[in-house]
Coordinates of C-alpha atoms in Angstrom, one line a residue:
Chain A
M246 CA 21.4 106.9 162.0
K247 CA 22.2 103.4 163.7
V248 CA 22.8 100.6 161.6
L249 CA 22.0 97.1 163.0
V250 CA 23.7 94.3 161.7
P251 CA 23.0 90.8 162.8
I252 CA 25.3 88.3 162.6
K253 CA 25.5 84.2 162.6
R254 CA 28.4 82.2 163.9
V255 CA 28.9 79.2 161.7
I256 CA 31.1 76.2 160.2
D257 CA 34.0 77.9 158.4
A258 CA 32.6 77.8 154.6
N259 CA 36.4 76.2 153.8
I260 CA 35.2 72.9 156.4
K261 CA 33.7 70.1 154.9
V262 CA 31.1 69.2 157.2
R263 CA 30.3 65.4 158.4
V264 CA 27.0 63.8 159.0
K265 CA 27.0 62.6 162.8
A266 CA 27.2 58.8 163.2
D267 CA 23.8 59.2 164.8
N268 CA 21.9 60.7 161.9
S269 CA 21.0 63.3 164.4
G270 CA 22.8 66.3 162.5
V271 CA 26.4 67.2 161.3
E272 CA 29.5 67.4 163.5
L273 CA 30.2 70.6 165.7
N274 CA 32.8 69.2 168.2
N275 CA 36.3 70.2 167.3
V276 CA 35.2 71.9 164.0
K277 CA 36.2 75.5 163.0
M278 CA 34.0 78.1 163.5
A279 CA 33.3 81.3 161.5
M280 CA 31.5 84.3 160.9
N281 CA 28.6 83.3 158.1
P282 CA 30.3 84.8 155.0
F283 CA 27.4 86.5 154.0
C284 CA 27.6 88.4 157.3
E285 CA 31.0 89.4 156.6
I286 CA 29.6 91.6 153.4
A287 CA 27.0 93.1 155.9
V288 CA 29.6 93.8 158.1
E289 CA 31.7 95.9 155.9
E290 CA 28.7 97.6 154.5
A291 CA 27.4 98.8 157.9
I292 CA 31.0 99.9 158.2
R293 CA 31.5 101.7 154.5
M294 CA 28.6 103.7 155.5
R295 CA 29.8 105.3 158.7
E296 CA 32.9 105.7 157.1
A297 CA 30.9 107.8 154.4
G298 CA 29.1 109.3 156.9
T299 CA 25.5 108.2 155.9
A300 CA 25.5 106.1 159.6
D301 CA 27.1 107.4 163.1
E302 CA 27.1 104.0 164.9
V303 CA 27.7 100.5 163.8
I304 CA 25.9 97.9 166.1
V305 CA 26.5 93.6 165.5
V306 CA 24.1 91.3 167.4
A307 CA 24.3 87.9 167.5
V308 CA 21.4 85.2 168.5
G309 CA 23.4 82.1 169.7
P310 CA 25.6 80.1 172.3
S311 CA 28.3 82.3 174.5
Q312 CA 30.6 81.3 171.8
S313 CA 29.1 83.6 169.6
Q314 CA 30.8 86.6 171.8
E315 CA 34.1 85.1 168.9
T316 CA 31.9 86.0 166.1
L317 CA 31.1 89.4 167.4
R318 CA 34.6 90.3 168.4
T319 CA 35.5 89.7 164.8
G320 CA 32.8 92.2 164.0
L321 CA 34.2 94.7 166.1
A322 CA 37.7 94.1 165.0
M323 CA 36.4 94.8 161.5
G324 CA 35.0 98.1 162.8
A325 CA 31.6 97.8 164.7
D326 CA 31.1 99.6 167.0
R327 CA 29.4 97.9 169.8
A328 CA 28.0 94.4 170.4
I329 CA 24.8 92.5 171.5
L330 CA 24.3 88.8 172.2
I331 CA 21.1 87.0 172.4
E332 CA 22.3 84.2 174.3
T333 CA 20.5 81.1 173.6
D334 CA 21.4 77.2 172.8
P335 CA 21.4 75.9 170.0
I336 CA 20.2 78.8 167.9
P337 CA 16.4 78.7 167.2
E338 CA 14.6 79.2 164.2
P339 CA 14.6 81.8 162.0
L340 CA 11.0 83.3 162.7
A341 CA 12.6 83.0 166.8
I342 CA 15.6 85.0 165.4
A343 CA 13.6 87.2 163.4
K344 CA 11.1 87.9 167.0
L345 CA 14.6 88.6 168.9
L346 CA 16.1 90.9 166.2
K347 CA 12.8 92.8 166.2
A348 CA 12.9 93.8 169.9
V349 CA 16.3 94.8 169.7
A350 CA 15.3 96.9 166.7
E351 CA 12.7 98.3 168.9
K352 CA 15.4 99.0 171.5
E353 CA 18.1 100.5 169.3
D354 CA 15.8 102.2 166.7
P355 CA 18.3 101.8 163.9
G356 CA 18.0 103.4 160.1
I357 CA 18.6 100.2 158.6
I358 CA 19.2 96.6 159.2
I359 CA 21.8 94.8 157.3
L360 CA 22.4 91.3 157.0
G361 CA 23.3 88.3 155.0
K362 CA 20.8 87.0 152.7
Q363 CA 21.5 83.3 153.9
A364 CA 23.6 81.6 156.6
I365 CA 25.5 78.8 154.9
D366 CA 24.5 75.7 157.6
G367 CA 20.8 76.0 157.4
D368 CA 20.6 77.3 154.0
N369 CA 17.3 78.8 154.9
N370 CA 17.4 82.6 153.5
Q371 CA 14.6 84.0 156.0
T372 CA 15.7 85.6 158.3
G373 CA 15.6 89.1 157.2
Q374 CA 12.6 89.1 155.2
M375 CA 10.8 87.8 158.5
L376 CA 12.4 90.9 159.9
A377 CA 10.9 93.4 157.6
G378 CA 7.9 91.5 157.9
L379 CA 7.4 91.3 161.7
L380 CA 8.5 95.4 161.7
N381 CA 6.5 96.1 158.7
W382 CA 9.6 97.8 157.1
S383 CA 10.6 97.3 153.6
I384 CA 12.8 94.7 152.6
G385 CA 15.6 95.0 149.9
S386 CA 16.4 91.3 149.3
F387 CA 19.5 89.6 147.6
V388 CA 21.1 93.2 147.6
S389 CA 24.4 93.8 145.0
K390 CA 24.4 98.0 145.4
L391 CA 23.3 100.2 148.2
S392 CA 22.7 104.1 148.5
V393 CA 20.9 105.7 151.1
E394 CA 19.5 109.0 149.8
G395 CA 17.5 110.5 152.4
P396 CA 14.5 108.8 153.2
T397 CA 14.7 106.9 150.5
V398 CA 17.1 103.6 150.3
K399 CA 18.1 102.5 146.8
V400 CA 18.8 98.9 146.1
T401 CA 19.7 97.0 143.0
R402 CA 18.5 93.0 143.9
E403 CA 20.0 90.0 142.1
V404 CA 17.3 87.9 140.9
D405 CA 16.8 85.1 138.8
G406 CA 16.6 87.1 135.4
G407 CA 19.0 89.3 136.2
L408 CA 19.2 92.4 138.5
E409 CA 16.0 94.6 139.9
N410 CA 16.2 98.1 141.2
I411 CA 13.8 99.1 144.4
E412 CA 13.3 102.3 146.1
L413 CA 12.7 101.3 150.0
V414 CA 11.0 103.7 152.4
A415 CA 13.4 104.0 155.2
P416 CA 13.6 102.1 158.0
A417 CA 14.4 99.4 155.8
V418 CA 15.9 95.7 156.2
I419 CA 18.4 94.6 153.8
T420 CA 19.7 91.5 152.9
V421 CA 23.1 91.5 151.0
D422 CA 24.3 89.4 148.2
L423 CA 28.1 88.2 146.9
R424 CA 28.9 91.1 145.0
L425 CA 28.0 94.1 147.2
N426 CA 31.4 94.2 148.4
E427 CA 34.8 92.2 149.2
P428 CA 34.9 92.4 153.1
R429 CA 38.2 94.0 154.8
Y430 CA 40.2 91.4 157.2
A431 CA 40.4 92.8 160.6
S432 CA 44.0 94.6 161.3
L433 CA 46.0 93.3 164.4
P434 CA 45.1 96.7 166.4
N435 CA 41.6 96.6 165.8
I436 CA 41.5 93.0 167.0
M437 CA 43.3 94.4 170.2
K438 CA 41.1 97.5 170.3
A439 CA 37.8 95.3 169.8
K440 CA 38.4 93.5 173.2
K441 CA 37.7 96.7 174.6
K442 CA 34.9 97.6 172.9
P443 CA 31.1 97.3 174.7
L444 CA 29.4 93.8 174.3
D445 CA 26.0 93.8 175.9
T446 CA 24.6 90.1 176.8
H447 CA 20.7 89.5 177.2
T448 CA 18.3 86.2 177.0
P449 CA 15.5 85.6 174.9
E450 CA 13.7 85.7 178.6
E451 CA 14.7 88.9 179.1
L452 CA 12.9 90.1 176.2
G453 CA 10.3 87.9 176.4
I454 CA 10.2 86.0 173.2
D455 CA 9.3 82.5 173.2
V456 CA 11.9 80.4 171.2
S457 CA 11.0 76.9 171.1
P458 CA 11.5 75.0 168.0
R459 CA 8.4 74.5 165.4
L460 CA 10.5 72.0 163.5
E461 CA 11.4 68.5 164.4
V462 CA 14.4 67.3 162.8
L463 CA 13.9 63.8 162.2
R464 CA 17.4 62.8 161.0
V465 CA 20.3 64.3 159.2
L466 CA 21.7 61.9 156.2
E467 CA 24.3 62.2 153.7
P468 CA 23.4 63.0 150.1
P469 CA 23.3 60.5 147.9
G470 CA 26.9 59.8 146.8
R471 CA 27.8 60.4 143.4
A472 CA 31.0 58.2 142.3
A473 CA 33.6 59.5 139.5
G474 CA 32.9 58.1 136.4
I475 CA 35.5 57.6 133.7
R476 CA 38.6 59.8 131.9
V477 CA 38.7 60.3 128.5
N478 CA 41.2 61.9 126.0
S479 CA 39.7 63.2 123.0
A480 CA 36.8 65.3 121.3
D481 CA 35.7 62.2 119.5
E482 CA 35.7 60.1 122.7
L483 CA 33.2 62.3 125.0
V484 CA 30.9 62.5 122.0
E485 CA 30.9 59.5 120.9
K486 CA 30.3 58.9 124.9
L487 CA 27.6 61.1 125.0
R488 CA 25.9 59.6 121.9
N489 CA 26.1 56.3 122.4
E490 CA 26.6 55.3 126.0
A491 CA 24.9 58.3 128.0
K492 CA 22.6 59.0 124.8
V493 CA 22.0 62.3 126.1
I494 CA 23.1 64.6 123.2
Chain B
M218 CA -5.3 68.6 152.6
S219 CA -5.7 72.1 150.5
I220 CA -3.2 73.7 149.2
L221 CA -2.2 77.1 147.9
V222 CA 0.5 77.7 144.9
I223 CA 1.7 81.0 144.4
G224 CA 1.8 81.0 141.3
E225 CA 5.4 82.9 139.3
H226 CA 4.7 84.8 136.3
D227 CA 5.5 88.2 134.5
N228 CA 1.4 88.9 134.4
A229 CA 1.7 88.2 130.6
A230 CA 2.9 84.0 130.8
L231 CA 3.2 82.2 133.7
R232 CA 7.1 80.9 134.6
P233 CA 7.5 77.4 134.5
S234 CA 8.6 77.1 138.2
T235 CA 5.0 77.1 138.9
L236 CA 4.4 73.8 137.1
N237 CA 7.3 72.1 139.4
V238 CA 5.7 73.8 142.7
V239 CA 2.3 72.5 141.2
T240 CA 3.5 68.6 141.0
A241 CA 4.9 68.9 144.6
A242 CA 1.2 70.1 145.9
K243 CA 0.0 67.1 143.6
A244 CA 1.8 65.1 146.4
L245 CA 0.0 66.6 149.2
G246 CA -3.4 66.5 148.2
S247 CA -5.9 67.3 145.1
D248 CA -7.1 70.2 145.9
I249 CA -4.9 72.7 144.4
D250 CA -5.5 76.7 144.0
V251 CA -3.1 78.4 142.0
L252 CA -2.9 82.4 143.0
I253 CA -1.9 84.5 140.0
A254 CA -1.3 88.0 142.0
G255 CA -0.3 90.7 139.5
S256 CA -1.8 93.6 137.1
D257 CA -3.3 93.2 133.7
C258 CA -2.4 89.3 134.5
R259 CA -5.2 87.6 132.7
G260 CA -2.5 86.0 130.3
A261 CA -1.0 84.1 132.9
A262 CA -4.1 83.4 135.0
D263 CA -5.4 82.2 131.8
E264 CA -2.1 80.3 131.3
A265 CA -2.4 78.7 135.1
A266 CA -5.6 77.5 134.4
T267 CA -5.1 75.1 131.7
I268 CA -2.3 73.3 134.3
A269 CA -3.7 69.6 134.4
G270 CA -5.0 68.7 138.2
I271 CA -5.7 72.0 139.3
T272 CA -8.9 73.1 140.9
R273 CA -8.8 76.9 140.8
V274 CA -7.3 79.9 139.8
L275 CA -7.4 83.2 142.0
K276 CA -6.8 86.2 139.9
A277 CA -6.3 89.2 142.1
D278 CA -5.5 92.0 139.7
D279 CA -4.5 95.3 141.2
A280 CA -2.0 97.8 140.2
A281 CA -0.3 97.2 143.7
L282 CA 0.6 93.8 143.1
L283 CA 2.0 95.0 139.3
D284 CA 5.9 93.8 140.5
G285 CA 4.9 91.0 143.0
L286 CA 6.9 93.3 145.6
A287 CA 6.8 91.3 149.0
E288 CA 5.5 94.4 150.6
N289 CA 2.3 94.5 148.8
M290 CA 2.1 90.5 148.3
A291 CA 2.5 89.1 151.5
P292 CA -0.6 91.1 153.1
L293 CA -2.8 89.1 150.0
V294 CA -1.1 85.6 150.8
K295 CA -2.1 85.9 154.7
S296 CA -5.6 86.8 154.0
L297 CA -5.6 83.7 151.7
A298 CA -3.7 81.5 154.0
G299 CA -6.5 80.6 156.6
N300 CA -8.3 78.2 153.7
Y301 CA -5.5 76.2 153.1
S302 CA -3.2 73.7 154.8
H303 CA -0.5 74.4 153.0
V304 CA 0.9 77.3 150.9
L305 CA 3.9 76.6 148.7
A306 CA 6.0 78.9 146.5
P307 CA 9.0 78.2 144.1
A308 CA 12.7 78.8 145.9
T309 CA 13.2 80.9 143.2
T310 CA 14.5 84.7 143.8
Y311 CA 11.0 85.5 144.0
G312 CA 9.7 82.8 146.3
K313 CA 12.4 83.3 148.6
N314 CA 11.5 86.7 148.8
L315 CA 8.0 86.6 149.2
L316 CA 7.4 83.9 151.6
P317 CA 9.4 84.3 154.7
R318 CA 7.4 87.7 154.9
A319 CA 3.8 86.1 154.4
A320 CA 5.4 83.3 157.1
A321 CA 6.5 86.0 159.6
I322 CA 3.3 87.3 159.9
L323 CA 1.2 84.5 160.0
D324 CA 3.7 83.3 162.9
V325 CA 4.8 80.3 160.7
Q326 CA 8.4 78.8 160.5
Q327 CA 8.9 78.5 156.8
I328 CA 10.3 75.6 155.5
S329 CA 12.5 76.1 153.1
D330 CA 14.1 74.5 150.0
I331 CA 12.1 71.2 149.9
S332 CA 13.7 68.3 147.4
G333 CA 11.3 65.9 149.0
I334 CA 7.9 65.0 150.7
E335 CA 7.4 62.2 153.0
S336 CA 4.0 63.3 154.7
E337 CA 1.8 66.2 154.7
D338 CA 3.7 67.9 157.8
T339 CA 7.6 65.5 156.9
F340 CA 10.0 67.1 154.1
V341 CA 13.6 67.0 153.2
R342 CA 15.8 69.8 152.5
P343 CA 19.0 70.0 151.4
I344 CA 20.9 71.6 154.3
Y345 CA 25.2 73.0 154.5
A346 CA 25.1 73.4 150.5
G347 CA 23.6 69.7 150.0
N348 CA 26.2 68.4 152.1
A349 CA 23.2 66.8 154.4
M350 CA 20.1 65.9 153.6
A351 CA 17.6 66.9 156.8
T352 CA 14.5 65.3 157.3
V353 CA 12.2 67.8 159.4
R354 CA 8.4 67.5 160.7
S355 CA 6.5 70.7 161.2
N356 CA 4.5 71.4 164.3
D357 CA 2.6 74.6 162.8
A358 CA -1.0 73.9 161.9
L359 CA -0.3 75.4 159.1
K360 CA 2.9 74.9 156.6
L361 CA 4.4 77.6 154.7
I362 CA 6.9 75.9 151.8
T363 CA 9.5 76.8 149.0
V364 CA 10.4 74.0 146.4
R365 CA 13.2 73.1 145.1
T366 CA 12.2 73.2 141.4
T367 CA 14.6 70.7 140.2
S368 CA 13.4 68.2 142.7
F369 CA 9.9 67.9 141.0
E370 CA 8.7 66.9 137.3
A371 CA 7.0 70.2 135.7
S372 CA 3.3 69.3 135.6
E373 CA 1.6 69.1 132.3
F374 CA -0.9 71.4 130.7
G375 CA -4.3 70.0 129.3
G376 CA -6.1 71.1 131.6
G377 CA -9.3 73.8 132.2
A378 CA -9.8 74.7 135.7
P379 CA -11.7 78.1 136.6
V380 CA -10.3 81.7 137.0
E381 CA -11.9 83.2 139.9
D382 CA -11.3 87.1 140.7
I383 CA -10.6 87.8 144.3
S384 CA -9.1 91.7 145.7
G385 CA -6.6 92.1 147.8
G386 CA -4.5 94.5 146.2
I387 CA -2.7 96.0 149.3
N388 CA -0.2 99.1 148.7
A389 CA 1.9 99.1 151.3
Q390 CA 3.7 102.4 150.4
L391 CA 7.1 101.0 151.5
S392 CA 8.8 100.0 148.3
T393 CA 8.4 101.2 144.4
F394 CA 9.8 99.3 141.7
A395 CA 12.5 101.1 139.8
G396 CA 13.4 99.0 136.5
E397 CA 15.3 96.3 135.8
E398 CA 18.2 94.7 133.7
L399 CA 17.1 91.8 132.8
T400 CA 19.4 89.5 130.8
R401 CA 18.2 88.8 127.2
S402 CA 18.8 85.4 125.7
E403 CA 18.0 83.5 122.8
R404 CA 19.5 80.5 124.4
P405 CA 17.2 78.0 127.2
E406 CA 16.8 79.0 130.9
L407 CA 19.3 77.9 132.9
T408 CA 16.7 75.8 135.3
T409 CA 14.7 74.5 132.5
A410 CA 17.6 74.1 130.0
D411 CA 18.7 70.2 129.3
I412 CA 22.2 70.7 128.4
I413 CA 24.3 73.5 130.4
V414 CA 27.8 74.6 128.9
S415 CA 29.2 76.3 132.3
G416 CA 32.6 78.2 132.6
G417 CA 34.6 79.1 135.4
R418 CA 37.9 81.0 136.6
G419 CA 39.7 79.0 133.9
M420 CA 37.7 80.8 131.1
Q421 CA 40.2 84.0 132.0
S422 CA 37.8 86.5 130.1
S423 CA 34.5 87.5 129.5
E424 CA 36.0 87.7 125.8
N425 CA 36.6 83.9 126.3
F426 CA 33.3 82.9 127.3
S427 CA 31.9 83.2 124.1
M428 CA 33.7 79.9 123.2
L429 CA 31.2 78.7 125.1
E430 CA 28.7 80.2 124.1
T431 CA 29.6 79.0 120.6
L432 CA 29.8 75.5 121.7
A433 CA 26.4 75.9 123.7
D434 CA 24.6 77.0 120.8
K435 CA 25.5 73.5 118.9
L436 CA 24.1 71.6 121.7
G437 CA 21.2 74.1 122.1
A438 CA 22.2 74.2 125.6
A439 CA 22.1 76.5 128.3
V440 CA 25.4 79.1 129.3
G441 CA 26.1 79.0 133.6
A442 CA 28.8 80.1 135.5
S443 CA 30.7 79.4 138.6
R444 CA 31.0 82.1 141.2
A445 CA 34.3 82.9 140.6
A446 CA 33.6 83.7 136.6
V447 CA 30.6 85.8 138.3
D448 CA 32.8 87.7 140.2
A449 CA 35.0 88.7 137.9
G450 CA 32.6 89.9 135.7
Y451 CA 32.9 87.8 133.1
V452 CA 29.1 87.1 132.5
P453 CA 26.0 88.4 134.4
N454 CA 24.6 87.3 138.2
D455 CA 22.0 85.4 136.8
Y456 CA 24.4 83.1 135.3
Q457 CA 25.7 81.6 138.8
V458 CA 24.9 78.2 139.8
G459 CA 25.6 76.6 143.4
Q460 CA 24.5 77.2 146.8
T461 CA 23.5 80.7 146.5
G462 CA 22.7 80.9 142.7
K463 CA 20.7 78.9 140.9
V464 CA 20.1 74.9 141.4
V465 CA 20.0 73.1 138.1
A466 CA 19.6 69.0 137.0
P467 CA 19.9 69.3 133.6
N468 CA 20.6 65.7 131.3
V469 CA 24.4 67.4 130.8
Y470 CA 25.7 69.6 132.7
I471 CA 29.4 70.0 130.9
A472 CA 31.7 72.2 133.3
V473 CA 34.7 74.1 131.7
G474 CA 37.6 75.5 133.9
I475 CA 35.6 74.9 137.0
S476 CA 37.5 73.3 140.0
G477 CA 34.5 72.4 141.9
A478 CA 33.7 74.3 145.1
I479 CA 31.5 72.6 147.4
Q480 CA 29.3 75.7 147.1
H481 CA 29.5 75.0 143.0
L482 CA 28.9 71.4 143.4
A483 CA 25.6 72.2 145.6
G484 CA 23.8 73.8 142.5
M485 CA 24.7 71.0 139.8
K486 CA 25.5 67.5 141.3
D487 CA 22.0 66.4 141.0
S488 CA 22.4 66.9 136.8
K489 CA 22.2 63.4 134.9
I490 CA 25.7 63.2 133.1
I491 CA 28.4 65.8 134.6
V492 CA 31.2 66.3 132.0
A493 CA 34.1 67.8 133.3
I494 CA 36.8 69.6 131.0
N495 CA 40.0 70.8 133.3
K496 CA 43.7 70.9 133.3
D497 CA 44.2 70.7 136.5
E498 CA 43.6 66.6 137.3
E499 CA 43.4 67.0 140.8
A500 CA 40.4 69.5 140.6
P501 CA 37.4 68.3 142.5
I502 CA 35.4 68.4 139.8
F503 CA 36.3 64.9 138.5
Q504 CA 35.5 63.1 141.7
V505 CA 31.5 63.9 140.5
A506 CA 32.1 63.4 137.0
D507 CA 30.8 61.0 134.5
Y508 CA 33.1 61.8 132.2
G509 CA 36.3 63.6 132.9
W510 CA 38.6 65.3 130.1
V511 CA 42.1 66.0 131.5
A512 CA 42.7 69.2 128.8
D513 CA 43.5 72.7 128.8
L514 CA 39.7 74.0 127.8
F515 CA 41.3 76.7 124.7
E516 CA 42.3 73.7 123.1
A517 CA 39.4 71.2 124.2
I518 CA 36.7 73.7 123.3
P519 CA 37.6 74.2 119.5
Q520 CA 38.0 70.4 119.3
L521 CA 34.7 69.7 120.5
E522 CA 33.3 72.1 118.7
A523 CA 34.8 70.8 115.5
T524 CA 33.4 67.2 116.2
L525 CA 30.0 68.3 117.1
G526 CA 30.3 70.1 113.9
S527 CA 31.6 67.0 111.4
N528 CA 29.1 64.6 112.2
A529 CA 26.2 66.9 113.7
S530 CA 23.1 64.3 114.4

């Protein structure tokens, strides 16, 4: 079985983002970029499936500018077998990404598609669910446990009330949550090896997909600030402030 | 404008998230239908009918809709969407799971997690863990939107809208519900609590978390946690507050042993009053706290409990 893992290049999770002075977006120039943390968990899970013998090939796919090749190479260094880049700049909206991924899925015929539940740039939390809808496949979203048992994919989902178990008919789309696994670091020899692994590039035009945006970003602003308040030095003082100053308890 | 609100419920009763979404719908127009899709869901439908200011409740009652599986729900949403200008759902795990699937099959680019409404086509939403606020205009004729519940007040009850039965249960035969492990608690729900006591890595163990529970019970508070505390296994996943967990905005958020990573702040910085208790005076949580107490939590929490106990109001 093939596993398809769509991944995204985003601002490194440890970088504090800055809004551009002209309010057109956030500053991406000279900012450290990395693989979206949820995508790392998806890649890790796919590699573990291959190591366990459930999968025989792991393909990482990115939609984005040519620099997304670095992100794909990271996925290859972690252990993916080959990579596909759909080159497009800027990165399209989730619906267009889902359409591009559907085209790739129809060509590659994977048994399962595993992706991060959300990217930490747009925080949309849409692509996996949309892809499943377009393919008319089953969806396991926010997954913290995953096992493939013949034609059935068993998942545990992290939901607002706790955990939920769902059985999916394969092929399935899975979006992963934080606690599914802990992604490995790529070793230096594997980083070197990854440079020789195949990476194919396509364009939305080749796939016949219109990626024009439906949403217009009118402006991007800093959130309203929150100033630090005062320090207290005892329980008595804290309770007094909460009761009589803030009047909240 | 006519708006469809996808109600969240457990068949017997409505979940409070629906009330916040109805308020968002009222900012868009006055013709508001609430969909209650489930199985034996009369209880939830009757409750929804009493939300003030709605036009009708549409009740789709079918075994295939029992567990709210997206594969079975999305075709129903699609079949109804033609009658509306907007379809709204809460940005809870339920809404986030369902609405993008419906949007995809309707060929609509969904707008996620809105925190503000500027006009019928223009919305404000947080991006980058709330470190930036984007104002976006949709050029789709139909708008599908998930609503950040903490950004909109809960609508009141007191209405009496009619409940209309509709058909539309489809079993896509793609997935089956196989049980759940829900966290049972007598405490208030995190997303609607007035007071939250939340613990981080500093709690050091799940046993120590019971200290926070005692404190929470003195205050009538809910208990939350940072990602670090959940990853370490101190508490279940549904306690997590943050960018990828729950977003909360209580009157008071008491952060205990939480350093204040941006991903955590994203989930709680709209709280009215933030209290931080941490022994590291450089912890970033103090930069957003109204009241900061630099102290060892293992000394501070018992003192706080004693103070609250001795002069309880």
